Coordinates of C-alpha atoms in Angstrom, one line a residue:
Chain A
X26 CA -0.4 -19.5 25.5
X27 CA 3.2 -19.2 24.4
X28 CA 2.3 -21.0 21.1
X29 CA -0.6 -18.8 19.9
X30 CA 1.0 -18.5 16.5
X31 CA 0.4 -22.3 16.2
X32 CA -3.2 -22.1 16.7
X33 CA -4.1 -21.2 13.0
X34 CA -1.9 -24.0 11.6
X35 CA -3.0 -26.4 14.3
X36 CA -6.7 -25.7 13.7
X37 CA -6.0 -25.9 9.8
X38 CA -4.3 -29.1 10.5
X39 CA -7.2 -30.6 12.5
X40 CA -9.6 -29.5 9.6
X41 CA -7.3 -31.2 7.5
X42 CA -7.4 -34.3 9.5
X43 CA -11.3 -34.1 9.4
X44 CA -11.0 -33.7 5.6
X45 CA -8.9 -36.7 5.4
X46 CA -11.2 -38.7 7.5
X47 CA -14.0 -37.8 5.3
X48 CA -12.0 -38.9 2.4
X49 CA -11.4 -42.3 4.2
X50 CA -15.4 -42.4 4.3
X51 CA -15.5 -41.9 0.6
X52 CA -12.9 -44.5 0.1
X53 CA -14.8 -46.9 2.2
X54 CA -17.6 -46.1 -0.1
X55 CA -15.7 -47.2 -3.1
X56 CA -14.9 -50.4 -1.0
X57 CA -18.6 -51.1 -0.5
X58 CA -20.0 -48.8 2.3
X59 CA -22.5 -46.4 0.6
X60 CA -22.1 -42.8 1.2
X61 CA -25.2 -41.6 3.1
X62 CA -24.7 -38.1 1.6
X63 CA -25.8 -39.9 -1.6
X64 CA -28.1 -42.6 -0.5
X65 CA -30.1 -40.7 2.0
X66 CA -32.4 -37.9 0.7
X67 CA -30.9 -34.5 2.3
X68 CA -33.1 -31.7 3.4
X69 CA -31.8 -29.4 0.5
X70 CA -33.0 -32.0 -1.9
X71 CA -36.6 -32.1 -0.4
X72 CA -37.6 -28.8 1.2
X73 CA -37.1 -25.4 -0.3
X74 CA -34.2 -22.9 -0.1
X75 CA -34.2 -19.0 0.3
X76 CA -36.6 -17.0 -1.6
X77 CA -35.4 -14.3 -4.3
X78 CA -36.8 -11.6 -2.1
X79 CA -34.6 -12.5 1.0
X80 CA -31.2 -10.9 0.1
X81 CA -31.3 -7.6 -2.0
X82 CA -27.7 -7.6 -1.6
X83 CA -25.8 -10.7 -0.6
X84 CA -22.8 -11.6 1.4
X85 CA -20.8 -14.8 1.1
X86 CA -22.3 -18.1 2.5
X87 CA -21.5 -18.5 6.1
X88 CA -19.2 -21.5 5.4
X89 CA -16.8 -18.9 4.1
X90 CA -16.5 -16.9 7.3
X91 CA -12.7 -17.5 7.1
X92 CA -12.4 -15.2 3.9
X93 CA -12.3 -11.8 5.6
X94 CA -10.0 -9.0 6.1
X95 CA -7.7 -9.2 9.1
X96 CA -5.5 -6.6 10.9
X97 CA -2.4 -7.0 13.0
X98 CA -2.9 -4.8 16.0
X99 CA 0.8 -4.4 16.9
X100 CA 1.6 -2.8 13.5
X101 CA 0.4 0.5 14.2
X102 CA -0.4 3.0 17.1
X103 CA -4.1 3.4 16.0
X104 CA -6.7 1.4 14.0
X105 CA -7.6 4.8 12.3
X106 CA -4.1 5.3 10.8
X107 CA -3.5 1.5 9.9
X108 CA -3.7 -1.3 7.4
X109 CA -5.7 -4.5 7.1
X110 CA -5.1 -7.5 4.8
X111 CA -6.8 -9.1 1.9
X112 CA -7.5 -12.9 2.6
X113 CA -5.5 -13.9 -0.6
X114 CA -4.9 -17.4 0.9
X115 CA -8.3 -18.4 0.1
X116 CA -9.1 -16.4 -3.1
X117 CA -8.5 -17.7 -6.7
X118 CA -8.5 -15.9 -10.2
X119 CA -7.4 -12.4 -10.2
X120 CA -10.4 -10.2 -9.3
X121 CA -10.5 -9.2 -5.7
X122 CA -14.1 -9.0 -4.0
X123 CA -14.5 -5.6 -2.9
X124 CA -16.0 -6.7 0.4
X125 CA -12.6 -8.3 1.6
X126 CA -10.1 -6.0 -0.4
X127 CA -7.6 -4.5 2.1
X128 CA -7.8 -1.0 3.5
X129 CA -5.2 1.4 4.4
X130 CA -6.2 4.8 5.9
X131 CA -4.5 7.7 7.5
X132 CA -7.5 9.2 9.2
X133 CA -10.1 6.7 8.9
X134 CA -12.5 5.7 6.2
X135 CA -14.8 8.9 5.7
X136 CA -18.3 9.1 4.4
X137 CA -18.6 11.6 1.6
X138 CA -21.9 11.7 -0.4
X139 CA -21.9 12.1 -4.2
X140 CA -24.0 15.3 -3.5
X141 CA -21.3 16.6 -1.2
X142 CA -18.6 15.7 -3.5
X143 CA -16.2 18.3 -5.4
X144 CA -13.3 17.9 -7.5
X145 CA -11.0 21.0 -8.0
X146 CA -8.3 21.5 -10.6
X147 CA -6.0 24.4 -9.9
X148 CA -2.4 25.7 -10.2
X149 CA -0.7 26.1 -13.5
X150 CA -4.0 25.7 -15.7
X151 CA -5.6 28.1 -18.2
X152 CA -9.0 27.8 -16.0
X153 CA -9.1 26.5 -12.5
X154 CA -12.3 24.4 -12.4
X155 CA -14.8 22.7 -9.8
X156 CA -16.4 19.5 -11.0
X157 CA -19.5 17.8 -9.3
X158 CA -19.8 14.1 -9.3
X159 CA -22.5 14.3 -12.0
X160 CA -19.9 16.4 -14.2
X161 CA -17.4 13.4 -14.0
X162 CA -19.9 10.8 -15.2
X163 CA -20.4 12.9 -18.4
X164 CA -16.8 12.5 -19.5
X165 CA -16.0 9.5 -21.8
X166 CA -15.1 6.5 -19.7
X167 CA -12.6 3.7 -19.8
X168 CA -12.4 0.2 -18.1
X169 CA -9.1 -1.2 -16.8
X170 CA -8.0 -3.9 -14.3
X171 CA -5.2 -2.9 -12.2
X172 CA -3.5 -3.9 -9.0
X173 CA -3.2 -1.6 -6.0
X174 CA -0.3 -2.8 -3.9
X175 CA 0.6 -0.9 -0.8
X176 CA 4.2 0.3 -0.7
X177 CA 4.6 -1.5 2.5
X178 CA 3.2 -5.0 1.4
X179 CA 5.7 -7.6 2.7
X180 CA 7.6 -4.8 4.6
X181 CA 7.5 -6.7 7.9
X182 CA 9.5 -9.3 6.5
X183 CA 12.6 -7.4 5.5
X184 CA 14.5 -8.4 8.7
X185 CA 13.3 -12.0 8.7
X186 CA 10.4 -14.3 8.5
X187 CA 7.8 -12.7 10.8
X188 CA 4.1 -13.3 10.0
X189 CA 2.9 -16.8 9.5
X190 CA 0.2 -16.4 6.6
X191 CA 0.3 -15.2 3.0
X192 CA -2.7 -12.9 4.1
X193 CA -0.3 -11.1 6.3
X194 CA 2.9 -11.1 4.5
X195 CA 1.4 -10.4 0.9
X196 CA -2.2 -9.2 1.5
X197 CA -1.9 -5.4 1.3
X198 CA -3.1 -5.8 -2.4
X199 CA -6.2 -5.6 -4.4
X200 CA -7.0 -6.1 -8.1
X201 CA -10.1 -4.5 -9.6
X202 CA -11.7 -3.6 -12.8
X203 CA -12.0 0.2 -12.6
X204 CA -14.4 2.5 -14.6
X205 CA -13.4 6.1 -14.7
X206 CA -12.1 9.1 -16.7
X207 CA -8.6 9.5 -17.7
X208 CA -6.9 12.1 -15.7
X209 CA -5.7 13.8 -19.0
X210 CA -9.3 14.6 -19.9
X211 CA -9.9 16.6 -16.7
X212 CA -6.6 18.4 -17.2
X213 CA -7.4 18.9 -20.8
X214 CA -10.8 20.5 -19.7
X215 CA -8.8 23.0 -17.3
X216 CA -6.2 23.7 -20.2
X217 CA -2.5 23.2 -19.8
X218 CA -1.1 26.0 -22.2
X219 CA -0.5 28.1 -19.1
X220 CA 1.8 25.2 -17.8
X221 CA 4.3 25.7 -20.7
X222 CA 6.7 22.9 -21.0
X223 CA 5.0 19.9 -19.4
X224 CA 8.1 17.8 -19.0
X225 CA 9.1 19.5 -15.8
X226 CA 5.5 19.9 -14.4
X227 CA 3.8 17.7 -11.8
X228 CA 0.4 17.3 -10.3
X229 CA -0.3 17.3 -6.6
X230 CA -3.2 15.2 -5.8
X231 CA -5.0 15.1 -2.3
X232 CA -7.9 13.6 -0.6
X233 CA -11.0 15.1 1.2
X234 CA -10.1 13.3 4.4
X235 CA -8.3 14.9 7.4
X236 CA -4.9 13.2 6.4
X237 CA -5.3 14.4 2.9
X238 CA -2.6 12.0 1.8
X239 CA -1.1 14.5 -0.8
X240 CA 1.3 13.2 -3.4
X241 CA 3.3 14.5 -6.3
X242 CA 3.0 12.7 -9.7
X243 CA 5.2 13.9 -12.7
X244 CA 2.9 15.1 -15.5
X245 CA 4.2 12.4 -17.9
X246 CA 2.4 9.7 -15.7
X247 CA -0.5 12.0 -15.2
X248 CA -1.1 12.3 -18.9
X249 CA -0.4 8.7 -19.5
X250 CA -2.6 6.2 -17.8
X251 CA -4.0 7.6 -14.5
X252 CA -7.6 7.3 -14.1
X253 CA -10.0 9.0 -12.1
X254 CA -12.2 6.1 -11.1
X255 CA -15.7 6.0 -9.7
X256 CA -16.7 2.4 -10.2
X257 CA -14.8 -0.8 -9.2
X258 CA -15.7 -4.4 -10.2
X259 CA -19.1 -3.0 -11.7
X260 CA -20.3 -1.0 -9.0
X261 CA -19.7 2.3 -6.9
X262 CA -16.3 2.3 -4.9
X263 CA -16.8 1.0 -1.4
X264 CA -16.6 3.9 1.1
X265 CA -13.3 2.4 2.5
X266 CA -11.8 2.6 -1.0
X267 CA -12.6 6.1 -1.6
X268 CA -16.4 6.5 -2.5
X269 CA -17.2 8.3 -4.6
X270 CA -14.0 9.0 -6.5
X271 CA -10.5 7.6 -6.1
X272 CA -7.4 8.0 -8.3
X273 CA -5.9 4.8 -9.9
X274 CA -2.3 5.1 -10.7
X275 CA -1.4 1.9 -12.6
X276 CA 1.7 0.1 -11.5
X277 CA 2.5 2.6 -8.8
X278 CA 2.5 2.2 -4.9
X279 CA -0.7 2.2 -3.5
X280 CA -0.2 5.3 -1.4
X281 CA -0.6 7.5 -4.6
X282 CA -3.9 6.1 -5.3
X283 CA -5.5 8.9 -3.5
X284 CA -8.9 8.1 -2.2
X285 CA -12.0 10.6 -1.8
X286 CA -10.0 12.7 -4.4
X287 CA -10.8 16.2 -4.1
X288 CA -8.0 18.4 -5.6
X289 CA -5.6 18.2 -8.5
X290 CA -3.0 21.1 -8.6
X291 CA -0.6 21.5 -11.6
X292 CA 2.7 22.6 -10.0
X293 CA 6.2 23.4 -11.2
X294 CA 7.8 21.2 -8.6
X295 CA 7.1 18.4 -6.3
X296 CA 5.4 19.4 -3.1
X297 CA 7.6 16.9 -1.2
X298 CA 4.7 16.2 1.1
X299 CA 4.7 14.3 4.2
X300 CA 3.8 11.2 2.2
X301 CA 6.8 11.5 -0.1
X302 CA 9.5 12.6 2.5
X303 CA 8.7 11.2 6.1
X304 CA 6.9 8.1 4.6
X305 CA 7.2 6.3 1.2
X306 CA 11.0 7.1 1.1
X307 CA 13.3 4.1 1.4
X308 CA 16.4 4.1 3.6
X309 CA 19.4 2.4 2.4
X310 CA 22.1 0.5 4.2
X311 CA 24.2 3.8 4.2
X312 CA 21.6 5.9 5.9
X313 CA 20.6 7.8 2.5
X314 CA 17.1 7.3 1.3
X315 CA 15.5 6.8 -2.0
X316 CA 12.7 9.1 -2.8
X317 CA 9.9 8.9 -5.5
X318 CA 10.2 5.1 -5.6
X319 CA 6.8 5.0 -7.5
X320 CA 6.8 1.8 -9.4
X321 CA 6.1 -1.6 -7.8
X322 CA 8.5 -4.1 -9.3
X323 CA 7.7 -7.7 -10.5
X324 CA 6.6 -9.9 -7.6
X325 CA 4.6 -13.2 -6.9
X326 CA 3.7 -15.5 -4.1
X327 CA 2.1 -18.9 -3.8
X328 CA -1.2 -18.7 -2.2
X329 CA -2.0 -22.2 -1.8
X330 CA -0.5 -24.2 -0.1
X331 CA 0.6 -21.7 2.5
X332 CA 0.4 -21.4 6.3
X333 CA -3.4 -20.6 6.2
X334 CA -4.0 -23.0 3.4
X335 CA -2.2 -26.3 4.3
X336 CA -2.4 -29.5 2.3
X337 CA -5.3 -31.3 3.6
X338 CA -5.7 -34.1 1.0
X339 CA -2.4 -36.2 1.6
X340 CA 0.0 -37.1 -1.2
X341 CA -1.0 -37.4 -4.7
X342 CA -2.2 -34.7 -7.4
X343 CA -2.2 -31.3 -6.1
X344 CA -2.5 -27.8 -7.4
X345 CA 0.2 -25.2 -6.4
X346 CA -1.6 -21.6 -7.1
X347 CA -0.5 -18.3 -6.7
X348 CA -0.4 -14.6 -8.0
X349 CA 2.2 -12.6 -9.8
X350 CA 2.2 -8.9 -10.9
X351 CA 4.5 -6.1 -12.1
X352 CA 4.1 -2.5 -12.1
X353 CA 6.3 -2.4 -15.4
X354 CA 3.6 -4.2 -17.5
X355 CA 2.6 -7.7 -18.0
X356 CA 3.7 -10.8 -16.3
X357 CA 5.2 -13.2 -18.9
X358 CA 6.2 -16.2 -16.9
X359 CA 6.3 -17.6 -13.4
X360 CA 8.5 -20.2 -12.2
X361 CA 8.0 -22.5 -9.2
X362 CA 10.5 -24.3 -7.1
X363 CA 9.9 -27.0 -4.4
X364 CA 13.3 -27.4 -3.2
X365 CA 14.0 -23.7 -1.9
X366 CA 15.3 -22.6 -5.4
X367 CA 17.7 -25.3 -6.4
X368 CA 15.5 -26.3 -9.4
X369 CA 12.6 -24.7 -11.0
X370 CA 9.6 -25.5 -13.2
X371 CA 7.6 -23.0 -15.3
X372 CA 4.0 -22.7 -14.1
X373 CA 1.0 -22.2 -16.2
X374 CA -0.7 -18.9 -16.3
X375 CA -4.5 -18.9 -15.6
X376 CA -4.8 -16.6 -18.5
X377 CA -2.5 -14.2 -20.3
X378 CA -1.3 -11.5 -18.0
X379 CA -2.8 -8.0 -18.3
X380 CA -0.7 -4.9 -17.9
X381 CA 0.0 -3.9 -14.3
X382 CA -2.7 -6.4 -13.1
X383 CA -2.6 -9.6 -10.9
X384 CA -2.0 -12.7 -12.9
X385 CA -2.9 -16.1 -11.5
X386 CA -0.5 -18.9 -11.9
X387 CA -0.8 -22.7 -11.3
X388 CA 1.4 -25.7 -11.2
X389 CA -0.2 -28.9 -11.6
X390 CA 1.8 -31.4 -9.8
X391 CA 2.2 -34.5 -7.7
X392 CA 3.2 -34.4 -4.0
X393 CA 5.1 -37.4 -2.6
X394 CA 4.4 -36.5 1.1
X395 CA 7.9 -35.3 2.0
X396 CA 8.9 -31.7 2.9
X397 CA 8.9 -28.9 0.3
X398 CA 10.4 -25.5 0.3
X399 CA 8.1 -23.8 -2.1
X400 CA 9.0 -20.6 -4.0
X401 CA 7.5 -18.7 -6.8
X402 CA 9.6 -16.4 -9.3
X403 CA 8.0 -13.8 -11.6
X404 CA 9.3 -12.4 -14.8
X405 CA 7.7 -9.4 -16.6
X406 CA 7.9 -8.2 -20.0
X407 CA 10.9 -6.0 -19.4
X408 CA 12.8 -9.2 -18.7
X409 CA 13.1 -8.4 -15.0
X410 CA 13.2 -11.5 -12.8
X411 CA 11.9 -11.3 -9.2
X412 CA 15.1 -11.2 -6.9
X413 CA 15.6 -13.1 -3.5
X414 CA 15.4 -11.4 -0.2
X415 CA 19.2 -11.8 0.0
X416 CA 19.8 -10.1 -3.4
X417 CA 17.3 -7.2 -2.2
X418 CA 19.2 -6.9 1.2
X419 CA 22.6 -6.8 -0.8
X420 CA 21.3 -3.6 -2.6
X421 CA 19.4 -2.0 0.2
X422 CA 20.2 -3.3 3.6
X423 CA 17.1 -4.2 6.0
X424 CA 15.5 -0.7 6.7
X425 CA 13.9 0.2 3.5
X426 CA 10.3 -0.6 4.9
X427 CA 9.0 -0.4 1.4
X428 CA 9.0 -2.1 -2.0
X429 CA 10.0 -5.8 -0.6
X430 CA 9.3 -7.9 -3.7
X431 CA 11.5 -10.8 -2.7
X432 CA 10.8 -14.4 -3.5
X433 CA 8.8 -16.0 -0.6
X434 CA 9.6 -19.4 0.9
X435 CA 7.0 -21.7 2.5
X436 CA 8.0 -24.8 4.2
X437 CA 5.4 -27.6 3.6
X438 CA 5.8 -30.3 6.2
X439 CA 4.8 -34.0 5.7
X440 CA 1.6 -33.4 7.5
X441 CA 0.6 -30.7 5.0
X442 CA 1.3 -27.7 7.3
X443 CA 3.0 -24.8 6.0
X444 CA 5.4 -22.1 7.7
X445 CA 6.9 -18.9 6.6
X446 CA 10.7 -19.4 6.5
X447 CA 13.7 -17.9 5.1
X448 CA 16.2 -20.4 3.3
X449 CA 20.1 -20.0 2.6
Chain B
X4 CA 1.0 11.7 -24.5
X5 CA -0.7 14.8 -25.8
X6 CA -3.8 16.0 -24.4
X7 CA -7.2 15.0 -25.8
X8 CA -8.0 18.1 -27.8
X9 CA -11.6 19.6 -27.7
X10 CA -13.0 20.6 -24.4
X11 CA -16.4 19.3 -23.4
X12 CA -17.3 22.4 -21.5
X13 CA -17.9 20.4 -18.2
X14 CA -17.3 21.9 -14.8
X15 CA -17.3 25.6 -13.8
X16 CA -14.5 27.9 -13.0
X17 CA -13.2 27.8 -9.5
X18 CA -13.6 31.0 -7.3
X19 CA -10.6 32.5 -5.6
X20 CA -12.3 32.0 -2.2
X21 CA -12.7 28.3 -3.0
X22 CA -9.1 27.8 -4.2
X23 CA -7.8 29.6 -1.0
X24 CA -9.9 27.3 1.3
X25 CA -8.5 24.0 -0.3
X26 CA -5.0 24.9 -1.9
X27 CA -3.0 25.3 1.4
X28 CA -0.1 23.4 0.5
X29 CA 3.4 24.6 1.0
X30 CA 6.3 23.9 -1.4
X31 CA 10.0 23.3 -0.3
X32 CA 10.9 26.8 -1.3
X33 CA 8.2 28.3 1.0
X34 CA 5.7 29.2 -1.6
X35 CA 2.1 28.8 -0.2
X36 CA 3.0 30.0 3.4
X37 CA 0.6 32.6 4.7
X38 CA 2.0 35.5 6.7
X39 CA 2.5 35.0 10.4
X40 CA 5.0 34.1 13.2
X41 CA 5.3 32.0 16.3
X42 CA 8.2 31.6 18.8
X43 CA 9.5 28.6 20.9
X44 CA 7.7 29.7 24.0
X45 CA 4.3 30.1 22.6
X46 CA 4.9 26.8 20.7
X47 CA 5.5 25.0 23.9
X48 CA 2.1 26.1 25.2
X49 CA 0.3 25.1 22.1
X50 CA 2.2 21.9 21.8
X51 CA 1.4 21.0 25.5
X52 CA -2.4 21.8 24.8
X53 CA -2.7 20.2 21.4
X54 CA -0.1 17.6 20.9
X55 CA 1.8 16.4 23.8
X56 CA -1.0 13.8 24.8
X57 CA 0.4 11.5 21.8
X58 CA 3.7 13.0 21.0
X59 CA 5.0 13.8 24.7
X60 CA 6.0 17.0 26.3
X61 CA 9.2 17.1 24.6
X62 CA 8.0 15.6 21.2
X63 CA 9.7 12.3 22.2
X64 CA 6.5 10.3 21.6
X65 CA 4.1 8.4 23.9
X66 CA 3.4 4.7 23.7
X67 CA 3.5 3.8 19.8
X68 CA 2.7 7.3 18.8
X69 CA 5.3 9.0 16.4
X70 CA 8.3 10.3 17.8
X71 CA 9.3 13.9 16.5
X72 CA 12.6 14.5 18.1
X73 CA 16.0 13.0 18.4
X74 CA 17.5 10.1 16.4
X75 CA 20.2 12.1 15.0
X76 CA 22.9 10.0 13.0
X77 CA 21.0 6.7 13.5
X78 CA 19.9 6.3 9.8
X79 CA 22.6 3.7 9.1
X80 CA 21.9 1.9 12.3
X81 CA 20.5 -1.4 12.6
X82 CA 17.3 0.4 14.0
X83 CA 17.1 3.8 12.6
X84 CA 15.1 6.5 14.6
X85 CA 13.4 8.5 11.8
X86 CA 12.1 11.9 13.3
X87 CA 11.5 15.3 12.1
X88 CA 15.0 16.3 13.2
X89 CA 16.9 13.2 12.1
X90 CA 15.1 12.5 8.9
X91 CA 12.7 15.1 7.3
X92 CA 14.3 17.0 4.4
X93 CA 12.2 20.2 4.6
X94 CA 10.6 22.4 6.9
X95 CA 7.7 23.2 4.5
X96 CA 6.6 19.6 5.0
X97 CA 6.5 20.1 8.7
X98 CA 4.3 23.3 8.5
X99 CA 2.1 21.8 5.9
X100 CA 1.4 18.6 7.3
X101 CA 0.8 20.0 11.0
X102 CA -1.6 22.8 9.5
X103 CA -3.4 20.6 7.3
X104 CA -3.6 17.2 9.2
X105 CA -2.8 17.7 13.0
X106 CA -3.9 17.1 15.7
X107 CA -5.0 13.7 14.9
X108 CA -8.7 13.5 15.0
X109 CA -9.2 17.3 15.0
X110 CA -7.2 18.5 11.9
X111 CA -7.4 22.0 10.4
X112 CA -8.0 23.7 13.8
X113 CA -4.6 25.3 14.0
X114 CA -4.2 29.0 13.1
X115 CA -1.2 30.1 11.0
X116 CA 0.5 31.5 13.9
X117 CA -0.1 28.5 16.0
X118 CA 1.4 26.5 13.4
X119 CA 4.5 28.6 13.2
X120 CA 4.8 28.4 16.8
X121 CA 4.4 24.7 16.9
X122 CA 7.0 24.2 14.2
X123 CA 9.6 26.5 16.1
X124 CA 9.1 24.2 19.2
X125 CA 9.6 21.0 17.2
X126 CA 12.9 22.5 15.8
X127 CA 13.7 23.5 19.5
X128 CA 12.9 20.0 20.8
X129 CA 15.4 18.7 18.1
X130 CA 18.1 21.1 19.4
X131 CA 18.1 22.8 16.1
X132 CA 17.2 26.3 17.3
X133 CA 17.7 28.1 20.6
X134 CA 14.7 28.8 23.0
X135 CA 14.3 32.5 21.9
X136 CA 13.8 31.4 18.2
X137 CA 10.9 32.7 16.4
X138 CA 9.8 31.3 13.0
X139 CA 8.0 33.4 10.4
X140 CA 7.1 33.4 6.8
X141 CA 10.0 35.9 6.4
X142 CA 12.8 33.7 7.9
X143 CA 11.3 30.4 6.8
X144 CA 13.3 29.9 3.6
X145 CA 16.6 30.5 5.5
X146 CA 16.3 27.4 7.5
X147 CA 18.0 24.1 6.3
X148 CA 17.0 20.8 7.9
X149 CA 19.5 18.5 9.2
X150 CA 19.0 15.6 6.6
X151 CA 18.3 17.9 3.6
X152 CA 20.9 16.2 1.5
X153 CA 19.9 12.6 2.8
X154 CA 17.7 11.6 -0.3
X155 CA 18.4 10.4 -3.8
X156 CA 16.0 10.1 -6.6
X157 CA 14.9 6.5 -7.3
X158 CA 18.0 4.8 -8.9
X159 CA 16.5 1.2 -9.3
X160 CA 16.7 1.4 -13.0
X161 CA 20.4 1.8 -12.8
X162 CA 21.4 0.0 -9.7
X163 CA 19.1 -3.1 -9.9
X164 CA 17.0 -3.7 -13.0
X165 CA 20.0 -4.7 -15.1
X166 CA 21.4 -7.3 -12.6
X167 CA 18.0 -8.9 -12.1
X168 CA 17.1 -9.4 -15.7
X169 CA 17.6 -12.1 -18.1
X170 CA 17.3 -15.8 -18.5
X171 CA 17.3 -17.1 -14.9
X172 CA 18.6 -20.3 -13.5
X173 CA 16.4 -23.3 -13.7
X174 CA 18.5 -26.4 -12.5
X175 CA 21.3 -26.8 -10.0
X176 CA 21.0 -23.3 -9.1
X177 CA 22.8 -23.7 -5.7
X178 CA 24.2 -26.5 -3.7
X179 CA 21.6 -26.8 -1.0
X180 CA 18.7 -24.9 0.6
X181 CA 18.6 -25.0 4.6
X182 CA 16.0 -23.1 6.5
X183 CA 17.6 -20.0 8.2
X184 CA 14.6 -18.5 9.9
X185 CA 11.1 -19.5 10.9
X186 CA 8.1 -17.1 11.7
X187 CA 6.8 -19.4 14.6
X188 CA 9.8 -18.5 16.4
X189 CA 8.7 -14.8 16.6
X190 CA 5.0 -15.8 17.4
X191 CA 3.5 -12.4 16.4
X192 CA 0.7 -13.5 14.0
X193 CA -2.9 -12.9 15.0
X194 CA -4.8 -15.9 16.1
X195 CA -6.7 -16.7 13.1
X196 CA -9.0 -19.1 14.9
X197 CA -10.5 -16.4 17.2
X198 CA -10.9 -14.2 14.2
X199 CA -13.2 -16.6 12.5
X200 CA -15.0 -18.0 15.5
X201 CA -18.2 -17.1 14.0
X202 CA -18.1 -20.1 11.8

């Protein structure tokens, strides 16, 4: 009972043991014992599989049941205003499957039909407007891939190593290809002449849900790359991700990606709503707090091996795999350390980084079976280098709650298990 | 960036009634407030009926629900207590958020007068006003919150980016690396085994 935490790693370890055992069988086959999976005709090679009429919209095969969202009950008072986590320990590449992409609601995931959807633009515009969903699909569209990272991602780790799994420490993130209309096109339709000098203007955006999640965005960003999106990864947004319309605010904290978007108001000052005063402000060591910390800085994490994804194959060739991203632009390089940051090797990017999007990295290496202290360190196109937790604490103390982009350490043990640790 | 230029003629003009129904935000200077008023005593009654089951009779919070009062001068403590009184910079936010999004599960059911009264009671719970205080659209702007000067605009570009930029160390970056903290000591991670018992 007192070592409930050990359960995942023990189970993973047992699975690992089984895998090693299977490996021995294969080894035995090499030594002269034929593998029955090859020498005996298997059912799937003889009988038939499922028909094309069986699954109009499919879910993953049952063997992948581990690849699901998870929540941590003690984090919040109610599951209605709460968070769950993307299983990034088990994913690869960069695109997050929508069905297991994390959720963060403040008054639950609401059901809003396209027919019932209305979007209002008002405030300092020439003509306040109401759009239907159908109207939005008649504007010229764009496609972009961006990460959405909750401002609180890794927030539980400020004061120490807490949660034992990359899903929990870094899984408040997803990365999708969005289809939508630039916000500037909608503002143009309402007209901004009445707003005068745009450099001191804001847009206040809010959702249709009870929490409303209202946030203020400076006009410069609103006219730059903000998208009013209605498709993600090729299909309509999921209900829990804002169906039928959400805001996409590239590189900026996830809270500002207002879901079920219902209203955009041009204002002459920030509204200073609850979500940008009480929440999403970052307390520093002296008790003052930063506000308007919009950008998510460069960050990375090794997703495998990690506590939920231990090494099961024993010593020899292995792949260290992870994710890197930056709200300031493209990831240009990721370094990996196996000794807790004493020495570093530059990893290989799965493909060139997209701006403000997840980038996959790999280090193809050999494991000699001894302890490792694995770390990854991202660099972005501005030259920024992901800091250590000690460096962050030196600047901010331990009570910022949000914006923890520290270097993560996994302790890999000789049996292949991994643990979330801090190192000196 | 400049605007796109030609309009497509999509959408239709919003009517005043529609704007009034949806645009209910209140700015820090009080713009957006409807006329109305409410005193601490009325607020206590409304709070008891609509709010206290989660936030406590004295806004002190029940179980894990948010604490709305107290925590003054704790922001530089090891464990700060961030409440309406100790942390929130603007009274407008209290009015706006309560009126729009509370009570949790039955939002947008409070009248303007009820909201004024609740906000007056929350101020009283924080010892920021006397028990005969009445809050209205007329005296709203006179009130300054305790932590109004407690916020600075994001200064990472000045304080952090320069020191964390440039070619990083690749070899002999430190003498040693010792484990100083382990997540297993805390033992607070959900049991993943039960989660995926279906497989």
